[in-house]
Structures are given as C-alpha cells and as structure tokens.
Tab-separated table of C-alpha atoms (C1' of nucleotides) in Angstrom:
chain	number	residue	atom	x	y	z
F	1	MET	CA	31.979	16.576	2.657
F	2	LYS	CA	30.080	16.100	6.072
F	3	PRO	CA	26.620	13.389	6.181
F	4	ILE	CA	23.406	14.791	6.548
F	5	VAL	CA	22.270	13.176	10.230
F	6	SER	CA	18.987	12.579	9.941
F	7	GLU	CA	17.559	16.288	12.925
F	8	ALA	CA	17.682	17.070	9.537
F	9	VAL	CA	15.077	16.325	6.466
F	10	ALA	CA	15.130	15.763	3.344
F	11	ASN	CA	14.585	18.440	0.674
F	12	THR	CA	10.821	16.870	-1.341
F	13	ARG	CA	9.969	19.940	-3.250
F	14	GLU	CA	9.990	18.335	-6.674
F	15	LEU	CA	7.662	15.140	-5.673
F	16	ASN	CA	4.928	17.012	-3.618
F	17	ASN	CA	4.093	18.239	-7.249
F	18	SER	CA	3.681	14.336	-8.142
F	19	VAL	CA	0.287	14.220	-8.165
F	20	GLY	CA	1.313	9.763	-7.661
F	21	PHE	CA	3.884	11.386	-4.410
F	22	SER	CA	0.810	13.128	-3.357
F	23	LEU	CA	-1.806	11.019	-2.411
F	24	ARG	CA	1.077	9.003	-1.074
F	25	ARG	CA	1.769	10.965	1.710
F	26	ALA	CA	-2.265	11.739	1.778
F	27	GLN	CA	-3.139	8.301	2.526
F	28	LEU	CA	-0.007	6.970	5.055
F	29	SER	CA	-1.142	9.377	6.564
F	30	MET	CA	-4.957	9.178	6.562
F	31	TYR	CA	-4.104	5.002	7.349
F	32	LYS	CA	-2.588	6.347	10.729
F	33	ASP	CA	-5.536	8.464	11.583
F	34	PHE	CA	-7.228	5.091	10.621
F	35	GLY	CA	-5.433	3.192	13.162
F	36	ARG	CA	-5.505	6.443	15.661
F	37	PHE	CA	-10.259	5.572	16.153
F	38	MET	CA	-10.069	2.199	15.088
F	39	ASP	CA	-8.126	-0.073	16.395
F	40	PRO	CA	-9.701	-0.683	19.716
F	41	LEU	CA	-12.123	-2.552	16.959
F	42	GLU	CA	-9.801	-4.477	16.058
F	43	VAL	CA	-10.598	-4.099	11.950
F	44	ARG	CA	-8.430	-2.548	9.573
F	45	PRO	CA	-8.946	-0.795	6.221
F	46	SER	CA	-9.992	-3.804	4.258
F	47	GLN	CA	-12.068	-4.706	6.358
F	48	PHE	CA	-13.292	-2.298	7.094
F	49	ALA	CA	-14.419	-1.808	3.076
F	50	VAL	CA	-15.750	-5.598	2.701
F	51	LEU	CA	-18.351	-4.927	5.776
F	52	MET	CA	-18.916	-1.538	4.835
F	53	LEU	CA	-19.676	-3.248	1.476
F	54	ILE	CA	-21.933	-6.362	2.386
F	55	ASN	CA	-23.799	-3.934	4.332
F	56	THR	CA	-24.914	-2.291	1.432
F	57	ASN	CA	-24.971	-5.230	-0.559
F	58	PRO	CA	-26.210	-8.030	1.087
F	59	GLY	CA	-26.265	-11.647	-0.681
F	60	PHE	CA	-23.436	-10.407	-3.655
F	61	SER	CA	-20.971	-13.409	-4.353
F	62	GLN	CA	-16.900	-13.695	-2.993
F	63	SER	CA	-15.879	-12.754	-6.996
F	64	ALA	CA	-18.946	-9.634	-7.316
F	65	ILE	CA	-17.437	-7.859	-3.321
F	66	SER	CA	-13.803	-8.182	-3.958
F	67	LEU	CA	-13.778	-7.119	-7.474
F	68	THR	CA	-15.293	-4.013	-6.789
F	69	LEU	CA	-13.113	-3.401	-3.944
F	70	GLY	CA	-9.365	-4.861	-6.009
F	71	ILE	CA	-8.748	-7.167	-4.221
F	72	GLN	CA	-8.210	-10.724	-5.988
F	73	ARG	CA	-10.608	-13.172	-4.938
F	74	ALA	CA	-7.797	-15.983	-4.368
F	75	ASN	CA	-6.629	-13.374	-1.738
F	76	PHE	CA	-10.730	-12.862	-0.009
F	77	VAL	CA	-11.363	-16.550	1.088
F	78	SER	CA	-8.646	-15.899	4.037
F	79	MET	CA	-9.542	-12.355	4.315
F	80	LEU	CA	-13.713	-13.687	4.624
F	81	ASP	CA	-12.315	-17.157	6.662
F	82	GLU	CA	-11.764	-13.928	9.348
F	83	LEU	CA	-14.172	-12.247	9.006
F	84	GLN	CA	-16.415	-15.239	9.715
F	85	GLU	CA	-15.197	-16.637	13.001
F	86	ARG	CA	-15.456	-13.662	13.915
F	87	GLY	CA	-19.288	-13.794	13.990
F	88	LEU	CA	-19.448	-10.710	11.628
F	89	VAL	CA	-20.122	-12.769	8.179
F	90	GLU	CA	-22.079	-15.373	6.782
F	91	ARG	CA	-21.182	-18.013	3.262
F	92	ARG	CA	-24.874	-18.190	2.859
F	93	THR	CA	-24.828	-21.314	-0.044
F	94	SER	CA	-26.740	-20.631	-2.920
F	95	ALA	CA	-29.315	-23.547	-5.275
F	96	ASN	CA	-29.503	-21.306	-7.466
F	97	ASP	CA	-25.795	-21.572	-8.135
F	98	ARG	CA	-24.039	-23.969	-5.786
F	99	ARG	CA	-20.930	-23.037	-6.850
F	100	SER	CA	-21.356	-18.887	-5.045
F	101	PHE	CA	-22.086	-18.033	-1.820
F	102	ALA	CA	-24.562	-15.443	-0.640
F	103	LEU	CA	-22.579	-12.913	1.404
F	104	HIS	CA	-24.415	-11.444	4.504
F	105	LEU	CA	-23.866	-9.996	7.655
F	106	THR	CA	-24.392	-11.686	10.403
F	107	LYS	CA	-26.306	-9.999	13.386
F	108	GLN	CA	-23.596	-9.121	15.632
F	109	GLY	CA	-22.222	-8.406	12.721
F	110	GLU	CA	-24.887	-5.704	11.391
F	111	ASP	CA	-24.284	-4.300	15.397
F	112	PHE	CA	-19.732	-4.582	14.273
F	113	VAL	CA	-20.934	-1.295	11.253
F	114	LYS	CA	-23.321	0.043	13.888
F	115	GLN	CA	-20.198	1.079	15.839
F	116	MET	CA	-17.936	0.980	13.202
F	117	ARG	CA	-19.409	3.709	11.170
F	118	ALA	CA	-19.941	4.996	14.426
F	119	THR	CA	-16.426	5.272	14.394
F	120	HIS	CA	-15.864	5.929	11.791
F	121	ALA	CA	-17.383	9.822	11.145
F	122	LYS	CA	-15.370	10.773	14.387
F	123	LEU	CA	-12.616	10.497	11.992
F	124	GLU	CA	-13.800	12.064	9.614
F	125	LYS	CA	-15.126	14.376	11.548
F	126	ALA	CA	-11.276	14.604	12.828
F	127	ILE	CA	-10.196	14.617	9.561
F	128	GLY	CA	-12.287	17.270	7.813
F	129	ARG	CA	-10.479	19.697	10.099
F	130	ARG	CA	-6.991	19.888	8.785
F	131	LEU	CA	-8.337	21.006	5.724
F	132	GLY	CA	-12.636	22.735	6.861
F	133	VAL	CA	-15.569	21.517	5.938
F	134	ARG	CA	-16.447	23.016	2.280
F	135	ASN	CA	-12.468	22.045	1.143
F	136	THR	CA	-13.249	18.626	2.605
F	137	LYS	CA	-15.561	17.824	-0.152
F	138	ILE	CA	-14.091	19.408	-2.647
F	139	LEU	CA	-11.140	16.689	-1.920
F	140	LEU	CA	-13.816	13.815	-1.849
F	141	ARG	CA	-15.225	15.277	-5.170
F	142	LEU	CA	-12.061	15.666	-7.443
F	143	LEU	CA	-10.664	11.716	-5.791
F	144	ASN	CA	-13.572	9.765	-7.200
F	145	GLU	CA	-14.052	11.934	-10.284
F	146	PHE	CA	-10.103	11.207	-10.573
F	147	ALA	CA	-10.795	7.547	-10.486
F	148	ASP	CA	-13.991	7.156	-12.280
F	149	ALA	CA	-11.771	9.541	-15.241
F	150	ALA	CA	-8.964	6.533	-14.651
F	151	GLU	CA	-11.359	3.416	-14.984
F	152	ASN	CA	-13.401	4.890	-17.486
F	153	GLY	CA	-9.636	5.165	-19.257
F	154	ILE	CA	-9.479	8.720	-19.405
W	1	MET	CA	-31.957	-15.728	-3.132
W	2	LYS	CA	-29.913	-15.733	-6.342
W	3	PRO	CA	-26.192	-14.074	-5.735
W	4	ILE	CA	-25.723	-11.764	-6.984
W	5	VAL	CA	-22.840	-12.706	-10.136
W	6	SER	CA	-19.317	-11.119	-10.648
W	7	GLU	CA	-21.035	-8.936	-13.976
W	8	ALA	CA	-23.254	-7.176	-11.216
W	9	VAL	CA	-20.785	-4.725	-9.226
W	10	ALA	CA	-21.327	-3.631	-6.263
W	11	ASN	CA	-22.224	-0.917	-5.072
W	12	THR	CA	-19.637	2.012	-3.372
W	13	ARG	CA	-21.847	4.892	-2.767
W	14	GLU	CA	-21.273	5.657	1.894
W	15	LEU	CA	-17.831	3.903	0.952
W	16	ASN	CA	-17.006	6.492	-1.730
W	17	ASN	CA	-17.892	9.137	1.153
W	18	SER	CA	-15.329	8.816	3.543
W	19	VAL	CA	-11.944	10.481	2.178
W	20	GLY	CA	-9.435	7.352	3.250
W	21	PHE	CA	-11.919	5.006	0.864
W	22	SER	CA	-11.645	8.318	-1.950
W	23	LEU	CA	-7.426	8.361	-1.202
W	24	ARG	CA	-6.968	4.532	-1.831
W	25	ARG	CA	-9.353	4.453	-4.671
W	26	ALA	CA	-7.233	6.871	-6.243
W	27	GLN	CA	-3.595	6.042	-5.187
W	28	LEU	CA	-4.494	2.404	-7.139
W	29	SER	CA	-5.612	4.387	-10.060
W	30	MET	CA	-2.514	5.998	-9.863
W	31	TYR	CA	0.094	2.887	-8.618
W	32	LYS	CA	-1.331	1.712	-12.147
W	33	ASP	CA	-0.514	4.907	-14.565
W	34	PHE	CA	2.049	5.405	-12.774
W	35	GLY	CA	3.668	1.430	-14.351
W	36	ARG	CA	1.821	2.208	-17.815
W	37	PHE	CA	4.509	5.010	-17.799
W	38	MET	CA	7.731	3.390	-16.227
W	39	ASP	CA	7.808	0.468	-16.292
W	40	PRO	CA	9.502	0.261	-19.100
W	41	LEU	CA	12.746	2.165	-17.209
W	42	GLU	CA	12.340	-1.217	-14.704
W	43	VAL	CA	11.789	1.479	-11.895
W	44	ARG	CA	9.026	1.058	-9.204
W	45	PRO	CA	7.710	3.957	-7.456
W	46	SER	CA	9.439	4.360	-3.918
W	47	GLN	CA	12.903	3.703	-6.639
W	48	PHE	CA	11.586	6.504	-8.265
W	49	ALA	CA	10.919	8.753	-4.946
W	50	VAL	CA	14.310	7.737	-3.970
W	51	LEU	CA	16.497	8.009	-6.540
W	52	MET	CA	14.621	11.751	-7.364
W	53	LEU	CA	15.781	12.494	-3.381
W	54	ILE	CA	19.312	11.545	-3.694
W	55	ASN	CA	19.124	14.316	-7.164
W	56	THR	CA	17.994	16.990	-5.421
W	57	ASN	CA	19.962	15.907	-1.748
W	58	PRO	CA	22.837	15.078	-2.661
W	59	GLY	CA	24.869	14.008	0.232
W	60	PHE	CA	22.462	13.320	2.756
W	61	SER	CA	22.454	9.474	5.005
W	62	GLN	CA	20.269	6.778	4.905
W	63	SER	CA	19.011	7.772	7.948
W	64	ALA	CA	17.367	10.958	6.559
W	65	ILE	CA	16.589	10.273	3.306
W	66	SER	CA	14.303	7.094	4.416
W	67	LEU	CA	12.609	8.760	7.230
W	68	THR	CA	11.853	11.350	4.870
W	69	LEU	CA	9.692	9.051	3.259
W	70	GLY	CA	8.214	6.930	6.319
W	71	ILE	CA	10.308	3.981	4.764
W	72	GLN	CA	12.197	2.579	8.139
W	73	ARG	CA	16.084	2.726	7.283
W	74	ALA	CA	16.201	-1.119	7.836
W	75	ASN	CA	14.258	-1.667	5.088
W	76	PHE	CA	15.854	0.649	3.407
W	77	VAL	CA	19.129	-1.520	2.972
W	78	SER	CA	17.933	-3.764	0.339
W	79	MET	CA	15.785	-0.727	-1.944
W	80	LEU	CA	19.450	0.433	-1.444
W	81	ASP	CA	21.461	-1.982	-2.398
W	82	GLU	CA	19.144	-2.669	-5.155
W	83	LEU	CA	19.737	1.044	-6.690
W	84	GLN	CA	23.813	0.499	-6.108
W	85	GLU	CA	23.681	-2.920	-8.059
W	86	ARG	CA	22.346	-1.412	-11.066
W	87	GLY	CA	24.955	1.055	-10.446
W	88	LEU	CA	22.720	4.319	-10.299
W	89	VAL	CA	23.545	5.212	-6.506
W	90	GLU	CA	26.871	5.572	-4.806
W	91	ARG	CA	27.667	4.830	-1.229
W	92	ARG	CA	30.789	7.408	-0.428
W	93	THR	CA	31.981	6.845	3.065
W	94	SER	CA	32.191	10.494	5.200
W	95	ALA	CA	35.673	11.012	7.527
W	96	ASN	CA	33.787	13.227	9.681
W	97	ASP	CA	31.028	10.074	10.864
W	98	ARG	CA	32.627	7.036	10.645
W	99	ARG	CA	29.205	5.854	10.613
W	100	SER	CA	27.366	6.780	7.780
W	101	PHE	CA	27.182	6.742	4.103
W	102	ALA	CA	26.344	10.673	2.917
W	103	LEU	CA	24.454	9.329	-0.761
W	104	HIS	CA	25.541	10.415	-4.186
W	105	LEU	CA	23.829	9.425	-7.501
W	106	THR	CA	26.614	8.488	-9.893
W	107	LYS	CA	27.344	9.651	-14.338
W	108	GLN	CA	23.729	7.140	-15.294
W	109	GLY	CA	22.215	7.481	-11.805
W	110	GLU	CA	21.950	10.936	-12.702
W	111	ASP	CA	21.066	10.814	-16.503
W	112	PHE	CA	19.078	8.037	-15.744
W	113	VAL	CA	16.573	10.080	-13.337
W	114	LYS	CA	16.398	13.138	-16.022
W	115	GLN	CA	15.212	9.730	-18.340
W	116	MET	CA	12.889	9.047	-15.509
W	117	ARG	CA	11.475	13.085	-15.041
W	118	ALA	CA	10.654	13.322	-18.517
W	119	THR	CA	8.870	10.146	-18.305
W	120	HIS	CA	7.282	10.585	-15.826
W	121	ALA	CA	6.639	14.124	-16.893
W	122	LYS	CA	4.333	13.129	-19.542
W	123	LEU	CA	2.538	10.667	-17.031
W	124	GLU	CA	1.592	14.221	-15.138
W	125	LYS	CA	0.300	15.462	-18.041
W	126	ALA	CA	-1.404	12.489	-19.334
W	127	ILE	CA	-3.657	12.667	-15.262
W	128	GLY	CA	-4.059	16.144	-15.616
W	129	ARG	CA	-6.395	15.213	-19.117
W	130	ARG	CA	-8.409	13.589	-16.042
W	131	LEU	CA	-9.887	16.024	-13.647
W	132	GLY	CA	-8.470	19.569	-16.685
W	133	VAL	CA	-5.315	21.619	-15.605
W	134	ARG	CA	-7.026	23.897	-12.555
W	135	ASN	CA	-8.873	20.400	-11.424
W	136	THR	CA	-4.995	19.145	-10.637
W	137	LYS	CA	-3.875	21.770	-9.197
W	138	ILE	CA	-6.518	21.925	-7.054
W	139	LEU	CA	-5.943	18.190	-5.727
W	140	LEU	CA	-2.192	18.532	-6.029
W	141	ARG	CA	-2.581	21.117	-3.237
W	142	LEU	CA	-5.680	20.109	-1.316
W	143	LEU	CA	-3.005	16.661	-0.708
W	144	ASN	CA	-0.472	18.251	0.189
W	145	GLU	CA	-2.162	20.524	2.681
W	146	PHE	CA	-4.236	17.537	4.317
W	147	ALA	CA	-0.827	15.573	4.762
W	148	ASP	CA	1.590	18.455	5.991
W	149	ALA	CA	-1.941	19.181	8.617
W	150	ALA	CA	-1.646	15.940	9.981
W	151	GLU	CA	2.097	15.857	10.397
W	152	ASN	CA	1.526	18.972	12.423
W	153	GLY	CA	-0.772	16.849	14.086
W	154	ILE	CA	-4.410	18.995	13.143
C	1	DT	C1'	24.196	6.205	26.314
C	2	DA	C1'	22.690	6.814	21.191
C	3	DT	C1'	22.860	6.647	16.333
C	4	DT	C1'	24.129	4.819	12.153
C	5	DG	C1'	24.023	0.771	9.349
C	6	DT	C1'	22.668	-4.050	9.269
C	7	DT	C1'	20.597	-8.409	9.356
C	8	DA	C1'	16.871	-11.514	11.038
C	9	DT	C1'	12.039	-11.959	10.638
C	10	DA	C1'	7.855	-11.479	11.002
C	11	DC	C1'	2.978	-10.434	9.312
C	12	DT	C1'	0.197	-8.100	5.473
C	13	DC	C1'	-0.450	-6.354	0.800
C	14	DT	C1'	-0.946	-8.497	-3.646
C	15	DA	C1'	-0.387	-11.210	-7.972
C	16	DT	C1'	-0.748	-15.699	-10.606
C	17	DA	C1'	-1.632	-20.143	-11.728
C	18	DA	C1'	-3.337	-24.392	-11.312
C	19	DC	C1'	-7.235	-27.626	-8.828
C	20	DT	C1'	-12.958	-29.147	-8.044
C	21	DA	C1'	-17.275	-28.339	-8.172
C	22	DT	C1'	-20.604	-26.662	-10.057
C	23	DA	C1'	-22.995	-23.757	-14.900
B	1	DT	C1'	-15.942	-24.427	-21.452
B	2	DA	C1'	-17.014	-20.732	-18.801
B	3	DT	C1'	-17.197	-19.533	-13.819
B	4	DA	C1'	-16.741	-19.443	-8.928
B	5	DG	C1'	-14.185	-20.908	-4.902
B	6	DT	C1'	-10.147	-22.478	-3.418
B	7	DT	C1'	-4.919	-23.534	-2.303
B	8	DA	C1'	-0.834	-23.060	-2.907
B	9	DT	C1'	3.252	-19.970	-4.176
B	10	DA	C1'	5.640	-15.982	-4.622
B	11	DG	C1'	7.255	-11.571	-4.330
B	12	DA	C1'	7.059	-6.444	-2.670
B	13	DG	C1'	6.129	-3.975	1.709
B	14	DT	C1'	6.253	-2.985	6.512
B	15	DA	C1'	7.233	-2.997	11.397
B	16	DT	C1'	10.397	-4.379	15.263
B	17	DA	C1'	14.060	-5.936	17.315
B	18	DA	C1'	19.565	-6.345	18.172
B	19	DC	C1'	23.692	-6.586	16.517
B	20	DA	C1'	28.674	-4.566	15.496
B	21	DA	C1'	31.059	0.274	14.660
B	22	DT	C1'	31.071	4.880	15.859
B	23	DA	C1'	29.599	9.118	18.107
DNA sequence: TATTGTTATACTCTATAACTATA
DNA sequence: TATAGTTATAGAGTATAACAATA
C-alpha cells in the first residue's frame, strides 16, 4: 500500500467535533496572529496579559497577579525580572507587609501599555473580520461563560 | 500603600474582551477537564489527537499526520516512539516509497481508541452541560470557522 | 535537487519541592 | 504555623539546523 504523502492533509472531521481540539486549533491560529501584530513590540502573550493586569490593578502583589493568570508564582519571578529589567515594571516594597511587593508600571511601562493597547486593538479588529463583529462577540461571550462555569465547578 | 494579598483576585475585565485571552482561558480550563477524564488512560491531548487521526486516516505518513496537527515532524518522532512502545501504533514500511512509513493502529491500538472515544464522549457531555447543548454547538461552529478563516488567510 | 525520518539542540512553559524572611 | 518571594529542577511543548536514505 502506498503511503499518503505530505501534500495530502489528513481528515480531521471527527476531531473537529471535540471542543478541546477546536479550542486548541483556534488558539494556535490566534497565537500566530498575535505574533504578526505584536512581535515588533517584542512582547509575548503572557507578558501582554501581565502588563495589562498590572495597569488595571496597580499595587497588587506578585501572588495576586500570577494567581489570576494561572501562572505559578515560582515561574512568575523571572517573568517579572525581565519586565523590570526592561524598565516597564516596578517592585515597590511595602511597610505594611515586608514579605511582598506592590507591583506598579513605570512611566515607561504606562507608555508601553498604551502602545500595546493600540496595536492589540488593530489585532482584534483584524480577527473580528473573520467571523464578523456580531459572531465574534458571541464567541467571546461563550468562551468567557465556558471558563466561568468551569471555575465555578459546573 | 498596602499591597493586595492573594485572597484578592485582580480585575480581568479588559482582558476578557480579548479573543486571544479568552481563548487561552477557556483552553486552560478545558485542559484540566481533559485530565480529569483522560488521565486514567494515561493519554495526553496531543497523543489523543494523534491516535484519533491515525484511526481515521490509516496508512498516512508521519509527515502528513504531524503537518495536519501542526506538530514539527522532528518532534513527532519521539511521540510516535512512545505510542509504538506502548503497542498502540505500527510503522509499516512501504515498497513504493522506502523513505516513509505508513502509520497504522495495532489491534490493541484500535481497542484503546474505542476506550478513549467512550471516555471522551463523557467529557464532551460533561462540558456540554456548562453552556447547554445548543450553545456548545454554536461555540464549536464558531471556533472551527475562526480557525478555517485563519488558515485561508482571512 | 527535494523529501522522509531522524538526531541534536535550545528556548519557552509548566509543575513541584524547598529555602528565607516575614507575618 | 502560614504566607510571599525565591531558587532549583524536571518535564512538556515548540522551533531550527543538519544528516542519511531515498525519490
């Protein structure tokens, strides 16, 4: 029997009925889009999320931010080191609890977030064209409901 | 200023409006569900996809299967080695093209896929309850349309 | 020349245990 | 005792270059 060569693409019909597989497929393509738009800023998806979160929640601790993003606090240390070395984030010591740091954006970090947000808006607009604005909103709502329900143990 | 302790969860409202972030969030929770159901079978999501794909497309080459799943063929080698050592997959040599292997499930592999499929159906049913059957179907359709559009360069 | 499977390598992400300093 | 940040480490996943056998 002749083996099928790489020009042929295998049939994925059954897998496409799996929510997990379809989520992964969609996320994989999204990841590429993210790179296409955000690579010039040299920011990865996880860094984007961290910076946005510190921007919205100044003063939160490393544990709080990393927990919210589902990142182990151990792995969050080197991530923050990098953002700090780039001059975007500050670890402020606190007199109240000297174990933890209060995270803040630097002035440069705030400017960078503005730039990120503008580029990210273009990305969202571009992928919004894929399904149309209406369907993209539905997708967004269903994704968040799905994750919320999972977090609430449903 | 007192740093916010870990009991407080940071505000993710803005990030939840990002398709990419919401996809990642949903996939993260899905990944946990997959483990809850499939861990007893000792099969990871990528292995699940490979076995399902070989089952549906017997005789395809390593390149074809790995390309379809977006896995580098270099990384696919050790993955297949593991599945072969477990006695689930066969690399059959071909007289027509002696460079490549035709991938097939063993009898044991076919039984295992049946077991996987049954467990996976339970998983899909469980997560279907989260959004309801109707909304889950809509989510599935939108996810696949989204990935299809991306693949077609839209 | 080009492709298939392979090895080697490196970088990111993720997960866990254990340490220190504080509470 | 418990928590925040940290270090070290190990396992996955992912990406690239280069090689031998074959087309």
